[in-house]
Amino acid sequence: MQPVNQARLQIHFCVLLWGFTAILGKLITLPALPLVWWRMLLVAAALLLVPRVRRNLRAMPWRLIGAYAGIGVLVSLHWLTFYAAIKLSNASVGATCIALGPVFLAFIEPWLTRRKFDPRELLIGAAVVPGVVMVVGGVPVDMRIGIAVGVLSALFVALFGSLNKRMVESGDPLTVTFIELGTGAVFLTLLAPLLPHQGALFVLPSLHDALLLLVLAFGCTLLPFSLALVALRHMSAFGTQMVTNLEPVYAIVLAIVLLGEQHELDHWFYLGVVVILAAVFVHPLLHRRRRATTQPELLGTTESHNMVE
């Protein structure tokens, strides 16, 4: 299998796992800030126990560690706003807002990765906008503040996705995951006193929340986050995000089955999801046509240092 096709399969698997994050975010009773803090802390603590991570961390230059730490702050802000959007609306709405990521990525990725701007990416990204508009029209008015927070979350995901693409060759995926999520946990610790009504940050979760947090941290964070960094070696951040737009589809299906959210949404919401889904499938077709008429993109990379040694 060609590396690009293998990377695309890896991203689809990651997206399937990420589809559960919105559901878990709704089921966990903690507010958004402590939820994200525990998620990042658990993953970082587990990775610190891996000898390979500690060995690579000691060998990494401080400047590179600082760069990944900055990305980790953006990751924490993305997750914080993502779960805030879910708490303010519901799992389906929060996940769907992430589909706006390609609109931001069409501008941000060429700038940060120093590649040529592709107007076709903007066109496909913009095709998602009518779908999001339909989604907005299909939710109750009191949920629309959640949509606004969700759009901000999409901006953060575009920023850290582009920066990870630029830095993907510089570090081992597990070590990078530790730095980014560990820094994110530290940043949220410092941020907590500045936010109102967040005094529960350091309170131990209930047994119910603790079990769900473990699933969220290891099954839906550590594994897909690391695999996504591997896949970025062979895909653009834009292409990765277009596949990631399938996350709302998985999340919506799961929300209907597990949470009964179909009673909160009307036909405009689901029509908007169809538009978003169509844009997801159009992007690989155009990308394949472009590769057939131009020289294949050479990333000059090897497979990522083996995820399991």
PDB file of C-alpha atoms in Angstrom:
ATOM      1  CA  MET A   1       0.000   0.000   0.000  1.00  0.00           C
ATOM      2  CA  GLN A   2       1.279   3.446  -0.907  1.00  0.00           C
ATOM      3  CA  PRO A   3       2.223   5.633   2.085  1.00  0.00           C
ATOM      4  CA  VAL A   4      -0.454   8.223   1.242  1.00  0.00           C
ATOM      5  CA  ASN A   5      -3.210   5.581   1.159  1.00  0.00           C
ATOM      6  CA  GLN A   6      -1.954   4.031   4.390  1.00  0.00           C
ATOM      7  CA  ALA A   7      -1.896   7.459   6.018  1.00  0.00           C
ATOM      8  CA  ARG A   8      -5.462   8.104   4.870  1.00  0.00           C
ATOM      9  CA  LEU A   9      -6.616   4.808   6.427  1.00  0.00           C
ATOM     10  CA  GLN A  10      -4.837   5.745   9.652  1.00  0.00           C
ATOM     11  CA  ILE A  11      -6.639   9.090   9.745  1.00  0.00           C
ATOM     12  CA  HIS A  12     -10.014   7.419   9.137  1.00  0.00           C
ATOM     13  CA  PHE A  13      -9.341   5.088  12.081  1.00  0.00           C
ATOM     14  CA  CYS A  14      -8.366   8.087  14.220  1.00  0.00           C
ATOM     15  CA  VAL A  15     -11.558   9.892  13.229  1.00  0.00           C
ATOM     16  CA  LEU A  16     -13.638   6.871  14.212  1.00  0.00           C
ATOM     17  CA  LEU A  17     -12.067   7.004  17.675  1.00  0.00           C
ATOM     18  CA  TRP A  18     -12.450  10.790  17.830  1.00  0.00           C
ATOM     19  CA  GLY A  19     -16.140  10.364  17.087  1.00  0.00           C
ATOM     20  CA  PHE A  20     -16.497   8.999  20.617  1.00  0.00           C
ATOM     21  CA  THR A  21     -14.876  12.061  22.227  1.00  0.00           C
ATOM     22  CA  ALA A  22     -17.959  14.225  21.813  1.00  0.00           C
ATOM     23  CA  ILE A  23     -20.132  11.511  23.331  1.00  0.00           C
ATOM     24  CA  LEU A  24     -17.766  11.045  26.259  1.00  0.00           C
ATOM     25  CA  GLY A  25     -17.589  14.818  26.699  1.00  0.00           C
ATOM     26  CA  LYS A  26     -21.352  14.904  27.097  1.00  0.00           C
ATOM     27  CA  LEU A  27     -21.481  11.875  29.414  1.00  0.00           C
ATOM     28  CA  ILE A  28     -18.702  13.117  31.718  1.00  0.00           C
ATOM     29  CA  THR A  29     -20.277  15.440  34.262  1.00  0.00           C
ATOM     30  CA  LEU A  30     -17.142  17.545  34.852  1.00  0.00           C
ATOM     31  CA  PRO A  31     -17.082  21.082  33.361  1.00  0.00           C
ATOM     32  CA  ALA A  32     -14.999  21.618  30.215  1.00  0.00           C
ATOM     33  CA  LEU A  33     -11.841  22.900  31.932  1.00  0.00           C
ATOM     34  CA  PRO A  34     -11.271  20.047  34.434  1.00  0.00           C
ATOM     35  CA  LEU A  35     -12.353  17.532  31.798  1.00  0.00           C
ATOM     36  CA  VAL A  36      -9.613  18.650  29.401  1.00  0.00           C
ATOM     37  CA  TRP A  37      -7.092  19.012  32.245  1.00  0.00           C
ATOM     38  CA  TRP A  38      -7.599  15.407  33.377  1.00  0.00           C
ATOM     39  CA  ARG A  39      -7.518  14.173  29.785  1.00  0.00           C
ATOM     40  CA  MET A  40      -4.148  15.796  29.089  1.00  0.00           C
ATOM     41  CA  LEU A  41      -2.674  14.950  32.490  1.00  0.00           C
ATOM     42  CA  LEU A  42      -3.516  11.241  32.230  1.00  0.00           C
ATOM     43  CA  VAL A  43      -1.974  10.880  28.777  1.00  0.00           C
ATOM     44  CA  ALA A  44       1.167  12.851  29.683  1.00  0.00           C
ATOM     45  CA  ALA A  45       1.656  10.844  32.892  1.00  0.00           C
ATOM     46  CA  ALA A  46       1.338   7.552  31.007  1.00  0.00           C
ATOM     47  CA  LEU A  47       3.821   8.619  28.335  1.00  0.00           C
ATOM     48  CA  LEU A  48       6.341   9.743  30.942  1.00  0.00           C
ATOM     49  CA  LEU A  49       6.574   6.099  32.041  1.00  0.00           C
ATOM     50  CA  VAL A  50       7.772   5.032  28.570  1.00  0.00           C
ATOM     51  CA  PRO A  51      11.618   4.821  28.498  1.00  0.00           C
ATOM     52  CA  ARG A  52      11.700   5.761  24.812  1.00  0.00           C
ATOM     53  CA  VAL A  53       9.897   9.027  25.534  1.00  0.00           C
ATOM     54  CA  ARG A  54      12.260   9.984  28.354  1.00  0.00           C
ATOM     55  CA  ARG A  55      15.289   9.086  26.232  1.00  0.00           C
ATOM     56  CA  ASN A  56      14.129  11.155  23.257  1.00  0.00           C
ATOM     57  CA  LEU A  57      13.141  14.034  25.519  1.00  0.00           C
ATOM     58  CA  ARG A  58      16.646  14.269  26.992  1.00  0.00           C
ATOM     59  CA  ALA A  59      18.165  14.331  23.491  1.00  0.00           C
ATOM     60  CA  MET A  60      15.798  16.986  22.113  1.00  0.00           C
ATOM     61  CA  PRO A  61      17.066  20.606  21.902  1.00  0.00           C
ATOM     62  CA  TRP A  62      15.360  23.070  24.240  1.00  0.00           C
ATOM     63  CA  ARG A  63      14.335  25.258  21.325  1.00  0.00           C
ATOM     64  CA  LEU A  64      12.450  22.353  19.738  1.00  0.00           C
ATOM     65  CA  ILE A  65      10.820  21.470  23.051  1.00  0.00           C
ATOM     66  CA  GLY A  66       9.663  25.084  23.316  1.00  0.00           C
ATOM     67  CA  ALA A  67       8.139  24.959  19.835  1.00  0.00           C
ATOM     68  CA  TYR A  68       6.154  21.813  20.645  1.00  0.00           C
ATOM     69  CA  ALA A  69       5.148  23.314  23.993  1.00  0.00           C
ATOM     70  CA  GLY A  70       3.639  26.295  22.161  1.00  0.00           C
ATOM     71  CA  ILE A  71       1.639  23.932  19.972  1.00  0.00           C
ATOM     72  CA  GLY A  72       0.488  22.175  23.140  1.00  0.00           C
ATOM     73  CA  VAL A  73      -1.054  25.422  24.382  1.00  0.00           C
ATOM     74  CA  LEU A  74      -3.077  25.634  21.154  1.00  0.00           C
ATOM     75  CA  VAL A  75      -4.162  21.998  21.557  1.00  0.00           C
ATOM     76  CA  SER A  76      -5.406  22.729  25.076  1.00  0.00           C
ATOM     77  CA  LEU A  77      -7.346  25.775  23.869  1.00  0.00           C
ATOM     78  CA  HIS A  78      -8.894  23.727  21.058  1.00  0.00           C
ATOM     79  CA  TRP A  79     -10.057  21.006  23.428  1.00  0.00           C
ATOM     80  CA  LEU A  80     -11.250  23.526  25.999  1.00  0.00           C
ATOM     81  CA  THR A  81     -13.430  25.349  23.477  1.00  0.00           C
ATOM     82  CA  PHE A  82     -14.542  22.059  21.879  1.00  0.00           C
ATOM     83  CA  TYR A  83     -15.899  20.662  25.134  1.00  0.00           C
ATOM     84  CA  ALA A  84     -17.301  24.040  26.124  1.00  0.00           C
ATOM     85  CA  ALA A  85     -19.250  24.016  22.833  1.00  0.00           C
ATOM     86  CA  ILE A  86     -20.596  20.549  23.682  1.00  0.00           C
ATOM     87  CA  LYS A  87     -21.612  21.618  27.184  1.00  0.00           C
ATOM     88  CA  LEU A  88     -23.310  24.753  25.793  1.00  0.00           C
ATOM     89  CA  SER A  89     -25.152  22.865  23.019  1.00  0.00           C
ATOM     90  CA  ASN A  90     -24.824  19.118  22.495  1.00  0.00           C
ATOM     91  CA  ALA A  91     -22.396  16.522  21.149  1.00  0.00           C
ATOM     92  CA  SER A  92     -23.677  16.690  17.566  1.00  0.00           C
ATOM     93  CA  VAL A  93     -23.397  20.478  17.301  1.00  0.00           C
ATOM     94  CA  GLY A  94     -19.996  20.647  18.986  1.00  0.00           C
ATOM     95  CA  ALA A  95     -18.516  18.062  16.625  1.00  0.00           C
ATOM     96  CA  THR A  96     -20.057  19.603  13.496  1.00  0.00           C
ATOM     97  CA  CYS A  97     -18.470  23.013  14.118  1.00  0.00           C
ATOM     98  CA  ILE A  98     -15.022  21.448  13.653  1.00  0.00           C
ATOM     99  CA  ALA A  99     -15.937  21.059   9.963  1.00  0.00           C
ATOM    100  CA  LEU A 100     -15.091  24.760   9.559  1.00  0.00           C
ATOM    101  CA  GLY A 101     -11.435  23.884  10.127  1.00  0.00           C
ATOM    102  CA  PRO A 102     -10.607  23.567   6.382  1.00  0.00           C
ATOM    103  CA  VAL A 103     -11.807  27.124   5.732  1.00  0.00           C
ATOM    104  CA  PHE A 104      -9.174  28.410   8.158  1.00  0.00           C
ATOM    105  CA  LEU A 105      -6.597  25.849   7.000  1.00  0.00           C
ATOM    106  CA  ALA A 106      -6.850  26.937   3.368  1.00  0.00           C
ATOM    107  CA  PHE A 107      -5.192  30.212   4.431  1.00  0.00           C
ATOM    108  CA  ILE A 108      -3.173  29.167   7.488  1.00  0.00           C
ATOM    109  CA  GLU A 109      -1.397  26.029   6.249  1.00  0.00           C
ATOM    110  CA  PRO A 110       0.224  27.574   3.120  1.00  0.00           C
ATOM    111  CA  TRP A 111       1.449  30.467   5.256  1.00  0.00           C
ATOM    112  CA  LEU A 112       2.892  28.347   8.068  1.00  0.00           C
ATOM    113  CA  THR A 113       4.291  25.486   5.975  1.00  0.00           C
ATOM    114  CA  ARG A 114       5.578  27.785   3.211  1.00  0.00           C
ATOM    115  CA  ARG A 115       3.811  26.045   0.364  1.00  0.00           C
ATOM    116  CA  LYS A 116       1.849  27.543  -2.505  1.00  0.00           C
ATOM    117  CA  PHE A 117      -1.714  28.671  -1.819  1.00  0.00           C
ATOM    118  CA  ASP A 118      -4.203  26.342  -3.557  1.00  0.00           C
ATOM    119  CA  PRO A 119      -7.500  28.065  -4.441  1.00  0.00           C
ATOM    120  CA  ARG A 120      -9.166  24.662  -4.823  1.00  0.00           C
ATOM    121  CA  GLU A 121      -8.666  24.019  -1.117  1.00  0.00           C
ATOM    122  CA  LEU A 122     -10.406  27.300  -0.320  1.00  0.00           C
ATOM    123  CA  LEU A 123     -13.241  26.374  -2.693  1.00  0.00           C
ATOM    124  CA  ILE A 124     -13.749  22.981  -1.043  1.00  0.00           C
ATOM    125  CA  GLY A 125     -13.405  24.479   2.424  1.00  0.00           C
ATOM    126  CA  ALA A 126     -15.948  27.158   1.546  1.00  0.00           C
ATOM    127  CA  ALA A 127     -18.329  24.441   0.340  1.00  0.00           C
ATOM    128  CA  VAL A 128     -18.635  23.376   3.972  1.00  0.00           C
ATOM    129  CA  VAL A 129     -19.980  26.802   4.997  1.00  0.00           C
ATOM    130  CA  PRO A 130     -23.546  26.327   3.639  1.00  0.00           C
ATOM    131  CA  GLY A 131     -23.687  23.043   5.524  1.00  0.00           C
ATOM    132  CA  VAL A 132     -22.668  24.741   8.756  1.00  0.00           C
ATOM    133  CA  VAL A 133     -25.268  27.481   8.121  1.00  0.00           C
ATOM    134  CA  MET A 134     -27.934  24.781   7.775  1.00  0.00           C
ATOM    135  CA  VAL A 135     -26.691  23.200  10.983  1.00  0.00           C
ATOM    136  CA  VAL A 136     -27.053  26.536  12.789  1.00  0.00           C
ATOM    137  CA  GLY A 137     -30.590  26.890  11.474  1.00  0.00           C
ATOM    138  CA  GLY A 138     -31.404  23.414  12.703  1.00  0.00           C
ATOM    139  CA  VAL A 139     -30.617  23.910  16.392  1.00  0.00           C
ATOM    140  CA  PRO A 140     -32.566  25.713  19.136  1.00  0.00           C
ATOM    141  CA  VAL A 141     -31.642  29.346  19.735  1.00  0.00           C
ATOM    142  CA  ASP A 142     -30.257  28.647  23.195  1.00  0.00           C
ATOM    143  CA  MET A 143     -27.628  26.334  21.667  1.00  0.00           C
ATOM    144  CA  ARG A 144     -26.167  28.908  19.261  1.00  0.00           C
ATOM    145  CA  ILE A 145     -23.651  30.241  21.783  1.00  0.00           C
ATOM    146  CA  GLY A 146     -22.222  26.724  21.623  1.00  0.00           C
ATOM    147  CA  ILE A 147     -21.818  27.125  17.861  1.00  0.00           C
ATOM    148  CA  ALA A 148     -19.858  30.361  18.315  1.00  0.00           C
ATOM    149  CA  VAL A 149     -17.491  28.640  20.753  1.00  0.00           C
ATOM    150  CA  GLY A 150     -17.262  25.700  18.338  1.00  0.00           C
ATOM    151  CA  VAL A 151     -16.138  27.991  15.504  1.00  0.00           C
ATOM    152  CA  LEU A 152     -13.353  29.295  17.748  1.00  0.00           C
ATOM    153  CA  SER A 153     -12.380  25.688  18.409  1.00  0.00           C
ATOM    154  CA  ALA A 154     -12.126  25.108  14.631  1.00  0.00           C
ATOM    155  CA  LEU A 155      -9.707  28.031  14.373  1.00  0.00           C
ATOM    156  CA  PHE A 156      -7.489  26.537  17.073  1.00  0.00           C
ATOM    157  CA  VAL A 157      -7.494  23.123  15.375  1.00  0.00           C
ATOM    158  CA  ALA A 158      -6.393  24.774  12.113  1.00  0.00           C
ATOM    159  CA  LEU A 159      -3.536  26.535  13.873  1.00  0.00           C
ATOM    160  CA  PHE A 160      -2.110  23.558  15.745  1.00  0.00           C
ATOM    161  CA  GLY A 161      -2.725  21.211  12.796  1.00  0.00           C
ATOM    162  CA  SER A 162      -0.679  23.429  10.482  1.00  0.00           C
ATOM    163  CA  LEU A 163       2.108  23.850  13.025  1.00  0.00           C
ATOM    164  CA  ASN A 164       2.246  20.098  13.645  1.00  0.00           C
ATOM    165  CA  LYS A 165       2.538  19.600   9.882  1.00  0.00           C
ATOM    166  CA  ARG A 166       5.464  22.021   9.773  1.00  0.00           C
ATOM    167  CA  MET A 167       7.190  20.337  12.739  1.00  0.00           C
ATOM    168  CA  VAL A 168       6.250  16.714  12.024  1.00  0.00           C
ATOM    169  CA  GLU A 169       9.739  15.667  10.895  1.00  0.00           C
ATOM    170  CA  SER A 170      11.514  16.994  13.965  1.00  0.00           C
ATOM    171  CA  GLY A 171      10.501  14.571  16.679  1.00  0.00           C
ATOM    172  CA  ASP A 172       9.270  11.113  17.636  1.00  0.00           C
ATOM    173  CA  PRO A 173       5.421  11.038  17.673  1.00  0.00           C
ATOM    174  CA  LEU A 174       5.087   9.724  21.239  1.00  0.00           C
ATOM    175  CA  THR A 175       7.611  12.245  22.569  1.00  0.00           C
ATOM    176  CA  VAL A 176       5.884  15.072  20.741  1.00  0.00           C
ATOM    177  CA  THR A 177       2.538  13.922  22.148  1.00  0.00           C
ATOM    178  CA  PHE A 178       3.978  14.000  25.677  1.00  0.00           C
ATOM    179  CA  ILE A 179       5.382  17.511  25.275  1.00  0.00           C
ATOM    180  CA  GLU A 180       2.223  18.940  23.725  1.00  0.00           C
ATOM    181  CA  LEU A 181      -0.265  17.367  26.127  1.00  0.00           C
ATOM    182  CA  GLY A 182       1.950  17.825  29.175  1.00  0.00           C
ATOM    183  CA  THR A 183       2.389  21.510  28.358  1.00  0.00           C
ATOM    184  CA  GLY A 184      -1.342  21.786  27.762  1.00  0.00           C
ATOM    185  CA  ALA A 185      -2.056  20.447  31.249  1.00  0.00           C
ATOM    186  CA  VAL A 186       0.391  22.928  32.797  1.00  0.00           C
ATOM    187  CA  PHE A 187      -1.123  25.805  30.804  1.00  0.00           C
ATOM    188  CA  LEU A 188      -4.643  24.943  31.949  1.00  0.00           C
ATOM    189  CA  THR A 189      -3.414  24.795  35.549  1.00  0.00           C
ATOM    190  CA  LEU A 190      -2.151  28.363  35.206  1.00  0.00           C
ATOM    191  CA  LEU A 191      -5.278  29.456  33.317  1.00  0.00           C
ATOM    192  CA  ALA A 192      -7.796  28.061  35.813  1.00  0.00           C
ATOM    193  CA  PRO A 193      -7.562  30.860  38.428  1.00  0.00           C
ATOM    194  CA  LEU A 194      -8.265  33.439  35.710  1.00  0.00           C
ATOM    195  CA  LEU A 195     -11.553  31.827  34.660  1.00  0.00           C
ATOM    196  CA  PRO A 196     -14.784  32.197  36.647  1.00  0.00           C
ATOM    197  CA  HIS A 197     -16.618  29.225  38.163  1.00  0.00           C
ATOM    198  CA  GLN A 198     -13.806  26.750  37.573  1.00  0.00           C
ATOM    199  CA  GLY A 199     -12.911  25.879  41.148  1.00  0.00           C
ATOM    200  CA  ALA A 200     -13.486  22.155  40.501  1.00  0.00           C
ATOM    201  CA  LEU A 201     -10.259  21.790  38.502  1.00  0.00           C
ATOM    202  CA  PHE A 202      -8.394  19.858  41.187  1.00  0.00           C
ATOM    203  CA  VAL A 203     -11.372  17.905  42.576  1.00  0.00           C
ATOM    204  CA  LEU A 204     -11.150  14.148  42.038  1.00  0.00           C
ATOM    205  CA  PRO A 205     -13.765  12.934  39.540  1.00  0.00           C
ATOM    206  CA  SER A 206     -16.436  10.458  40.559  1.00  0.00           C
ATOM    207  CA  LEU A 207     -15.957   6.775  39.730  1.00  0.00           C
ATOM    208  CA  HIS A 208     -18.292   7.176  36.749  1.00  0.00           C
ATOM    209  CA  ASP A 209     -16.323  10.141  35.399  1.00  0.00           C
ATOM    210  CA  ALA A 210     -12.971   8.511  36.182  1.00  0.00           C
ATOM    211  CA  LEU A 211     -13.762   5.425  34.096  1.00  0.00           C
ATOM    212  CA  LEU A 212     -14.943   7.547  31.179  1.00  0.00           C
ATOM    213  CA  LEU A 213     -11.860   9.768  31.483  1.00  0.00           C
ATOM    214  CA  LEU A 214      -9.616   6.704  31.179  1.00  0.00           C
ATOM    215  CA  VAL A 215     -11.381   5.672  27.979  1.00  0.00           C
ATOM    216  CA  LEU A 216     -11.155   9.232  26.679  1.00  0.00           C
ATOM    217  CA  ALA A 217      -7.474   9.611  27.581  1.00  0.00           C
ATOM    218  CA  PHE A 218      -6.098   6.348  26.244  1.00  0.00           C
ATOM    219  CA  GLY A 219      -8.581   5.018  23.677  1.00  0.00           C
ATOM    220  CA  CYS A 220      -9.606   8.345  22.152  1.00  0.00           C
ATOM    221  CA  THR A 221      -6.531  10.523  22.761  1.00  0.00           C
ATOM    222  CA  LEU A 222      -3.180   8.766  23.081  1.00  0.00           C
ATOM    223  CA  LEU A 223      -3.649   6.271  20.251  1.00  0.00           C
ATOM    224  CA  PRO A 224      -5.281   8.538  17.622  1.00  0.00           C
ATOM    225  CA  PHE A 225      -3.173  11.609  18.502  1.00  0.00           C
ATOM    226  CA  SER A 226       0.050   9.660  17.922  1.00  0.00           C
ATOM    227  CA  LEU A 227      -1.239   7.943  14.771  1.00  0.00           C
ATOM    228  CA  ALA A 228      -2.327  11.289  13.355  1.00  0.00           C
ATOM    229  CA  LEU A 229       1.195  12.660  13.771  1.00  0.00           C
ATOM    230  CA  VAL A 230       2.476   9.646  11.808  1.00  0.00           C
ATOM    231  CA  ALA A 231      -0.083  10.179   9.045  1.00  0.00           C
ATOM    232  CA  LEU A 232       0.852  13.864   8.727  1.00  0.00           C
ATOM    233  CA  ARG A 233       4.192  12.745   7.293  1.00  0.00           C
ATOM    234  CA  HIS A 234       2.372  11.748   4.104  1.00  0.00           C
ATOM    235  CA  MET A 235      -0.669  14.054   4.030  1.00  0.00           C
ATOM    236  CA  SER A 236      -1.212  17.791   4.158  1.00  0.00           C
ATOM    237  CA  ALA A 237      -2.891  19.289   7.205  1.00  0.00           C
ATOM    238  CA  PHE A 238      -5.749  20.345   4.911  1.00  0.00           C
ATOM    239  CA  GLY A 239      -6.231  16.823   3.575  1.00  0.00           C
ATOM    240  CA  THR A 240      -6.113  15.436   7.092  1.00  0.00           C
ATOM    241  CA  GLN A 241      -8.705  17.935   8.293  1.00  0.00           C
ATOM    242  CA  MET A 242     -11.050  17.110   5.397  1.00  0.00           C
ATOM    243  CA  VAL A 243     -11.041  13.466   6.515  1.00  0.00           C
ATOM    244  CA  THR A 244     -11.474  14.644  10.101  1.00  0.00           C
ATOM    245  CA  ASN A 245     -14.710  16.284   8.975  1.00  0.00           C
ATOM    246  CA  LEU A 246     -16.203  12.796   9.121  1.00  0.00           C
ATOM    247  CA  GLU A 247     -15.998  13.062  12.905  1.00  0.00           C
ATOM    248  CA  PRO A 248     -19.385  14.830  13.151  1.00  0.00           C
ATOM    249  CA  VAL A 249     -20.983  11.996  11.193  1.00  0.00           C
ATOM    250  CA  TYR A 250     -19.708   9.392  13.635  1.00  0.00           C
ATOM    251  CA  ALA A 251     -20.534  11.652  16.573  1.00  0.00           C
ATOM    252  CA  ILE A 252     -24.078  12.321  15.351  1.00  0.00           C
ATOM    253  CA  VAL A 253     -24.827   8.633  14.782  1.00  0.00           C
ATOM    254  CA  LEU A 254     -23.462   7.780  18.219  1.00  0.00           C
ATOM    255  CA  ALA A 255     -25.343  10.690  19.803  1.00  0.00           C
ATOM    256  CA  ILE A 256     -28.608   9.474  18.276  1.00  0.00           C
ATOM    257  CA  VAL A 257     -28.034   5.906  19.445  1.00  0.00           C
ATOM    258  CA  LEU A 258     -26.608   6.679  22.896  1.00  0.00           C
ATOM    259  CA  LEU A 259     -28.014  10.093  23.827  1.00  0.00           C
ATOM    260  CA  GLY A 260     -31.228  10.419  21.793  1.00  0.00           C
ATOM    261  CA  GLU A 261     -30.180  13.823  20.422  1.00  0.00           C
ATOM    262  CA  GLN A 262     -32.351  13.473  17.315  1.00  0.00           C
ATOM    263  CA  HIS A 263     -35.174  14.983  19.369  1.00  0.00           C
ATOM    264  CA  GLU A 264     -33.208  18.246  19.738  1.00  0.00           C
ATOM    265  CA  LEU A 265     -32.443  18.751  16.013  1.00  0.00           C
ATOM    266  CA  ASP A 266     -34.518  19.224  12.853  1.00  0.00           C
ATOM    267  CA  HIS A 267     -34.101  18.307   9.163  1.00  0.00           C
ATOM    268  CA  TRP A 268     -31.959  21.393   8.399  1.00  0.00           C
ATOM    269  CA  PHE A 269     -29.291  20.095  10.738  1.00  0.00           C
ATOM    270  CA  TYR A 270     -29.058  16.759   8.963  1.00  0.00           C
ATOM    271  CA  LEU A 271     -29.178  18.372   5.518  1.00  0.00           C
ATOM    272  CA  GLY A 272     -26.206  20.503   6.561  1.00  0.00           C
ATOM    273  CA  VAL A 273     -24.332  17.385   7.621  1.00  0.00           C
ATOM    274  CA  VAL A 274     -24.937  15.900   4.146  1.00  0.00           C
ATOM    275  CA  VAL A 275     -23.374  18.999   2.542  1.00  0.00           C
ATOM    276  CA  ILE A 276     -20.346  18.726   4.836  1.00  0.00           C
ATOM    277  CA  LEU A 277     -20.002  15.028   4.054  1.00  0.00           C
ATOM    278  CA  ALA A 278     -20.112  15.700   0.296  1.00  0.00           C
ATOM    279  CA  ALA A 279     -17.212  18.153   0.601  1.00  0.00           C
ATOM    280  CA  VAL A 280     -15.227  15.516   2.503  1.00  0.00           C
ATOM    281  CA  PHE A 281     -15.491  13.049  -0.371  1.00  0.00           C
ATOM    282  CA  VAL A 282     -14.863  15.613  -3.124  1.00  0.00           C
ATOM    283  CA  HIS A 283     -11.454  16.597  -1.720  1.00  0.00           C
ATOM    284  CA  PRO A 284      -9.706  13.194  -2.243  1.00  0.00           C
ATOM    285  CA  LEU A 285     -11.039  13.031  -5.819  1.00  0.00           C
ATOM    286  CA  LEU A 286      -9.569  16.419  -6.711  1.00  0.00           C
ATOM    287  CA  HIS A 287      -6.339  15.578  -4.897  1.00  0.00           C
ATOM    288  CA  ARG A 288      -6.016  12.333  -6.897  1.00  0.00           C
ATOM    289  CA  ARG A 289      -6.590  14.200 -10.168  1.00  0.00           C
ATOM    290  CA  ARG A 290      -3.938  16.764  -9.259  1.00  0.00           C
ATOM    291  CA  ARG A 291      -1.427  14.010  -8.460  1.00  0.00           C
ATOM    292  CA  ALA A 292      -2.121  12.402 -11.834  1.00  0.00           C
ATOM    293  CA  THR A 293      -1.284  15.585 -13.745  1.00  0.00           C
ATOM    294  CA  THR A 294       1.667  16.810 -11.686  1.00  0.00           C
ATOM    295  CA  GLN A 295       4.773  15.313 -10.191  1.00  0.00           C
ATOM    296  CA  PRO A 296       3.976  13.490  -6.939  1.00  0.00           C
ATOM    297  CA  GLU A 297       4.801  15.462  -3.822  1.00  0.00           C
ATOM    298  CA  LEU A 298       8.040  14.240  -2.261  1.00  0.00           C
ATOM    299  CA  LEU A 299       8.060  14.631   1.489  1.00  0.00           C
ATOM    300  CA  GLY A 300      11.547  13.155   1.842  1.00  0.00           C
ATOM    301  CA  THR A 301      10.590  11.162   4.893  1.00  0.00           C
ATOM    302  CA  THR A 302      10.754   7.649   6.214  1.00  0.00           C
ATOM    303  CA  GLU A 303       8.071   5.868   8.174  1.00  0.00           C
ATOM    304  CA  SER A 304       7.832   7.301  11.652  1.00  0.00           C
ATOM    305  CA  HIS A 305      10.393   5.583  13.911  1.00  0.00           C
ATOM    306  CA  ASN A 306       7.936   2.686  14.425  1.00  0.00           C
ATOM    307  CA  MET A 307       5.079   3.460  16.788  1.00  0.00           C
ATOM    308  CA  VAL A 308       5.749   0.258  18.695  1.00  0.00           C
ATOM    309  CA  GLU A 309       9.318  -0.770  19.389  1.00  0.00           C
TER     310      GLU A 309
END
